[in-house]
Amino acid sequence: MEHVPPPAEELALLDRELVRLDARRSQLLVRRAWLVSVLAQPAARRAVPPVPPFAAPSVPPAPVRSSAPFAAPFGPPAAPAGPRSAQNVLLTLGGLLLTIAAIAFTLVSWGQLGIGGRSAVLAMLTVAALSAPAVLLRRGLPSTAESLAALASVLMVLDAYALHRVAVPEAGGPGFAAVASAVLAVLWSAYGLLLGRLRLPLPLAVVTVQLPLPLWAWSAGAGATVFGWALLATAALDCAIAVWGKGVAVRVTACVCCWATGLLGLLVGLGQSVSADAVSAAVAPGVLLLVGAAVAVAGAWRAPAGLAVAGGAVAGLSGVAAVGGVPGAGVAGGWSVPLYLLCGVVLLAAVRAPLPRPVGKGLLWASSAVTVGSVLAAVPPVGLSLVGTVSQAARMWSGVPDGGVRGALGMEGMAWSEMASAPVVLLAVAALSGAAYRSWASWLRVAGPGVAPGAAWRGAAGAGAVALGWAGFTALPAVLGLSYAAAVSVQSVLVAGVFAVTVREWRRGTGGVGPTALVCGLLGAVSVGMLSLATETATYAVFTVLLVVFGAAAVLLGGAAVPAARALPPLPAAQAARAAGVLRMAQAVPACGAVVCGMVLARAVGASWGLAGYRAAPVMLVVPAVTVLLGARLRGRPPALPVELTGAVAGVVAVGMAVPDRPFLALVLALCGVLAAGTAVRAERRPVAGYLATALFVLAAWLRLSASGVSAPEAYTLPVTVPALAVGVLRRRRDPEASSWTAYGAGLAATSVPSLFAAWVDPYWVRPLLLGAAALVITLAGARLRLQALLLLGGAVLALDAVHELAPYVVQVVGALPRWLPPALAGVLLLVVGATYEQRLRDARRLKDALGRMR
């Protein structure tokens, strides 16, 4: 016999049903107890509207066997604000009013009473306010007791003020305030401990205890270091209260005060340490910072995780400032930064110290912060070395600058000696990052289990090593004051080395090292390229080296495999596509850089030959000619299209150079057309390059005719149009599906467009009439034969010719009309179009479809 369902499943069903029944029974019992309590209340209380009948509850999605009541769905309705809330509001307002009255009495009406009367009034009020909370607490009125305790606190402050004015008026204000705040802190502490149910006195005592030591230092006229010690001692007391204090409110208040006074004291010590001009002057602030670090570690030892990390970071920064500040005060020229960096590196040993893990993590963050700060302090000379090269563009081939590389940068007067430590800092951090990148597993073993960075941190370390190393060597020539030739040589070698790193890392695998090296190499190439513009020899040498470097990098990166293909396990599809796209970009960038270097060399050749700008334009066309050949060679590879587009930019530059002279411009356009025609031989480039070649040839012919002073372009264009149209007819006969633009577009445009330009400047009527008639015939033929090129080209020429002929008459008519009529007509037109908008859309769609069906 087979069980349906199986026994195990049936047992589970029974258990779930029993759990549901238990939960339902608990709910009903809770509801019954509430109904009994409602019936037992007085009749006045039963006037409250009853709770609506409850619906049968649904089975809980994940019931747990428990007898705990589910009272939420069946509880009584939310009652209005009870008397306790109103009482609290009234007590707060009453206490506030009494406080204001006491202050007004003390400050305004004080002089109307004698000494005895004033003292008696304040004493009686204070004793009464201090005594009342004890009685109120025994009678179960804690809110009233809190209000009177707050009033008593204010009265005690006023008593202290009165004591100073009456008993010891000769005492100094800060000194008396220091003693008074200490006494008040003790009294409030005792009062709060005696009446433990009051929540205000103990936190108030903690806040008050912040004042005695700083006020004492102020009254004694102490220096900044003594103020720092006073703040630090107060922070140590706050730390002890935060660790061993009574109650959450006391601990939180002490913790906040500890951070405020401690950080302020450490900032005072840091300022004194940094501004010290001798080692002896930096010792006292250093001791202060070390003691602050000890206090921070002691507090972080027993603090929660987040505060422990912050405390460890503060301790680490204080220790570095203390240890590095003493020897740093005895050095000049910015060499204190490497000392701080050394201390920050030594702080890394904290990972092996017997400290709680959050504290050790905070020390590591402190070490990282010191390293980042040192790097940022070393960045300015790098920026000056990069930005200063731009000024050389205004002094192109002006000769070797005076003052070496600093003269080439235009910054001879800069205080480079104050920045001498910058390359040392950058190269030292780069060496540490590179060592971590190369020996990542060893570093993790040394760090121990307390530090577990992911693989992304290894890539960041490698990228940082490349970027910082490049930055250090970039700033080195200017900092050392090398000669111009030495600086150009160093920068050129640096660019080659960075691109070598780029190729190696891209061929090895993924990570951020390759892209970082590529960016650094591009920035370095731009910098050294601008720097080389000072002399003709340097320009040729540097850009030849850059051309070789970019070309070699493009070739070597072309053999790099897609990173996704090497990944084990295989990467997801989106990530693999992203990696492949990044690799394609990395392969294309050096190739485009090589083309740009070729453009610069071509322009330099023209300048060396003494050619004017427009005469050097054909020399520039050597670059797009080479890119056309490379595009055919690189067919199907990622760099092919970017290289050809960059070559096209060179062609645009050549056209721009030839603009001042129309004959040369026509020659350059014709040569560009030849290059475009050569590109159109390839099937994948034919749709764009073919039309571009036709347009360039036609434009070159027009410009040539215009430059030759031809007034009748038809004599030159018709001999081209007739055979072109004949060839188009033969093409259409052989291939009826061929486009009319391919067959007839070039031939018609060769005559109609130059004639249109000539007609617009022709003062006679013969040419416009003949051109309009020919355009009308072409338009009608296009409509009859359903040929798109004839219809659109003929219609456009006919319309423009008609506008030219009718424009004077239209202007006369418009001038004779009232001024309000054209806007009115425009408004009516808009209204009509708006009212028939849908119909106009349908007409436009039909026209578009009709044109689309034409060949």
mmCIF file of N, CA and C in Angstrom, residues 35 81 110 126 225 229 235 247 279 286 329 336 345 350 364 394 419 456 476 497 518 540 613 626 747-748 853:
data_model
loop_
_atom_site.group_PDB
_atom_site.id
_atom_site.type_symbol
_atom_site.label_atom_id
_atom_site.label_comp_id
_atom_site.label_asym_id
_atom_site.label_seq_id
_atom_site.Cartn_x
_atom_site.Cartn_y
_atom_site.Cartn_z
ATOM 1 N N LEU A 35 -10.821 42.304 26.157
ATOM 2 C CA LEU A 35 -12.255 42.537 26.330
ATOM 3 C C LEU A 35 -12.656 42.508 27.797
ATOM 4 N N ALA A 81 -3.023 61.734 23.281
ATOM 5 C CA ALA A 81 -1.866 62.066 24.110
ATOM 6 C C ALA A 81 -2.251 62.053 25.578
ATOM 7 N N TRP A 110 19.132 93.099 40.590
ATOM 8 C CA TRP A 110 20.121 92.811 41.647
ATOM 9 C C TRP A 110 20.417 94.034 42.496
ATOM 10 N N THR A 126 17.921 78.334 45.702
ATOM 11 C CA THR A 126 18.804 77.217 45.314
ATOM 12 C C THR A 126 18.559 76.004 46.191
ATOM 13 N N THR A 225 51.418 75.798 24.027
ATOM 14 C CA THR A 225 51.715 74.424 24.441
ATOM 15 C C THR A 225 50.992 74.077 25.736
ATOM 16 N N TRP A 229 48.311 71.127 26.520
ATOM 17 C CA TRP A 229 48.341 70.162 27.628
ATOM 18 C C TRP A 229 47.040 70.199 28.428
ATOM 19 N N ALA A 235 40.828 65.880 27.844
ATOM 20 C CA ALA A 235 40.419 64.773 26.984
ATOM 21 C C ALA A 235 40.703 63.426 27.635
ATOM 22 N N GLY A 247 26.077 55.086 33.079
ATOM 23 C CA GLY A 247 24.977 55.460 32.210
ATOM 24 C C GLY A 247 25.417 55.770 30.794
ATOM 25 N N VAL A 279 65.198 72.073 16.500
ATOM 26 C CA VAL A 279 64.849 70.771 17.067
ATOM 27 C C VAL A 279 64.401 70.909 18.509
ATOM 28 N N GLY A 286 56.226 67.689 20.398
ATOM 29 C CA GLY A 286 56.300 66.262 20.087
ATOM 30 C C GLY A 286 55.868 65.398 21.257
ATOM 31 N N ALA A 329 62.169 69.753 12.072
ATOM 32 C CA ALA A 329 62.397 71.152 12.404
ATOM 33 C C ALA A 329 63.826 71.576 12.124
ATOM 34 N N SER A 336 61.401 68.001 5.216
ATOM 35 C CA SER A 336 60.654 67.407 6.321
ATOM 36 C C SER A 336 59.597 66.440 5.818
ATOM 37 N N VAL A 345 55.702 55.120 6.910
ATOM 38 C CA VAL A 345 56.027 53.768 6.456
ATOM 39 C C VAL A 345 56.358 52.871 7.642
ATOM 40 N N ALA A 350 52.625 48.324 12.543
ATOM 41 C CA ALA A 350 51.549 48.127 13.508
ATOM 42 C C ALA A 350 50.695 46.918 13.179
ATOM 43 N N LEU A 364 46.778 51.609 10.211
ATOM 44 C CA LEU A 364 47.049 51.452 8.787
ATOM 45 C C LEU A 364 46.444 52.606 7.981
ATOM 46 N N ALA A 394 54.539 79.126 -28.161
ATOM 47 C CA ALA A 394 54.617 80.515 -28.623
ATOM 48 C C ALA A 394 56.029 80.915 -29.035
ATOM 49 N N MET A 419 61.485 72.624 -3.567
ATOM 50 C CA MET A 419 60.754 71.440 -4.033
ATOM 51 C C MET A 419 61.685 70.293 -4.362
ATOM 52 N N ALA A 456 41.735 43.773 -6.192
ATOM 53 C CA ALA A 456 41.697 45.126 -6.744
ATOM 54 C C ALA A 456 42.761 46.024 -6.112
ATOM 55 N N LEU A 476 61.919 65.504 -12.165
ATOM 56 C CA LEU A 476 63.338 65.459 -11.828
ATOM 57 C C LEU A 476 64.192 66.439 -12.632
ATOM 58 N N GLY A 497 60.000 54.179 -21.936
ATOM 59 C CA GLY A 497 59.903 53.201 -20.851
ATOM 60 C C GLY A 497 58.478 52.980 -20.394
ATOM 61 N N LEU A 518 49.432 53.686 -19.953
ATOM 62 C CA LEU A 518 49.074 54.283 -21.242
ATOM 63 C C LEU A 518 48.759 55.766 -21.087
ATOM 64 N N TYR A 540 62.575 67.360 -34.709
ATOM 65 C CA TYR A 540 62.685 66.171 -35.553
ATOM 66 C C TYR A 540 63.077 64.941 -34.730
ATOM 67 N N GLY A 613 52.383 78.369 -45.682
ATOM 68 C CA GLY A 613 51.439 77.397 -45.137
ATOM 69 C C GLY A 613 50.646 76.679 -46.202
ATOM 70 N N VAL A 626 49.496 57.648 -46.322
ATOM 71 C CA VAL A 626 50.036 56.489 -45.593
ATOM 72 C C VAL A 626 48.931 55.785 -44.814
ATOM 73 N N GLY A 747 26.994 63.414 -62.253
ATOM 74 C CA GLY A 747 26.948 64.106 -63.536
ATOM 75 C C GLY A 747 26.071 65.341 -63.497
ATOM 76 N N LEU A 748 24.883 65.238 -62.885
ATOM 77 C CA LEU A 748 24.005 66.402 -62.811
ATOM 78 C C LEU A 748 24.595 67.490 -61.920
ATOM 79 N N ARG A 853 10.600 54.890 -52.277
ATOM 80 C CA ARG A 853 10.395 53.852 -53.309
ATOM 81 C C ARG A 853 11.112 54.177 -54.605
#
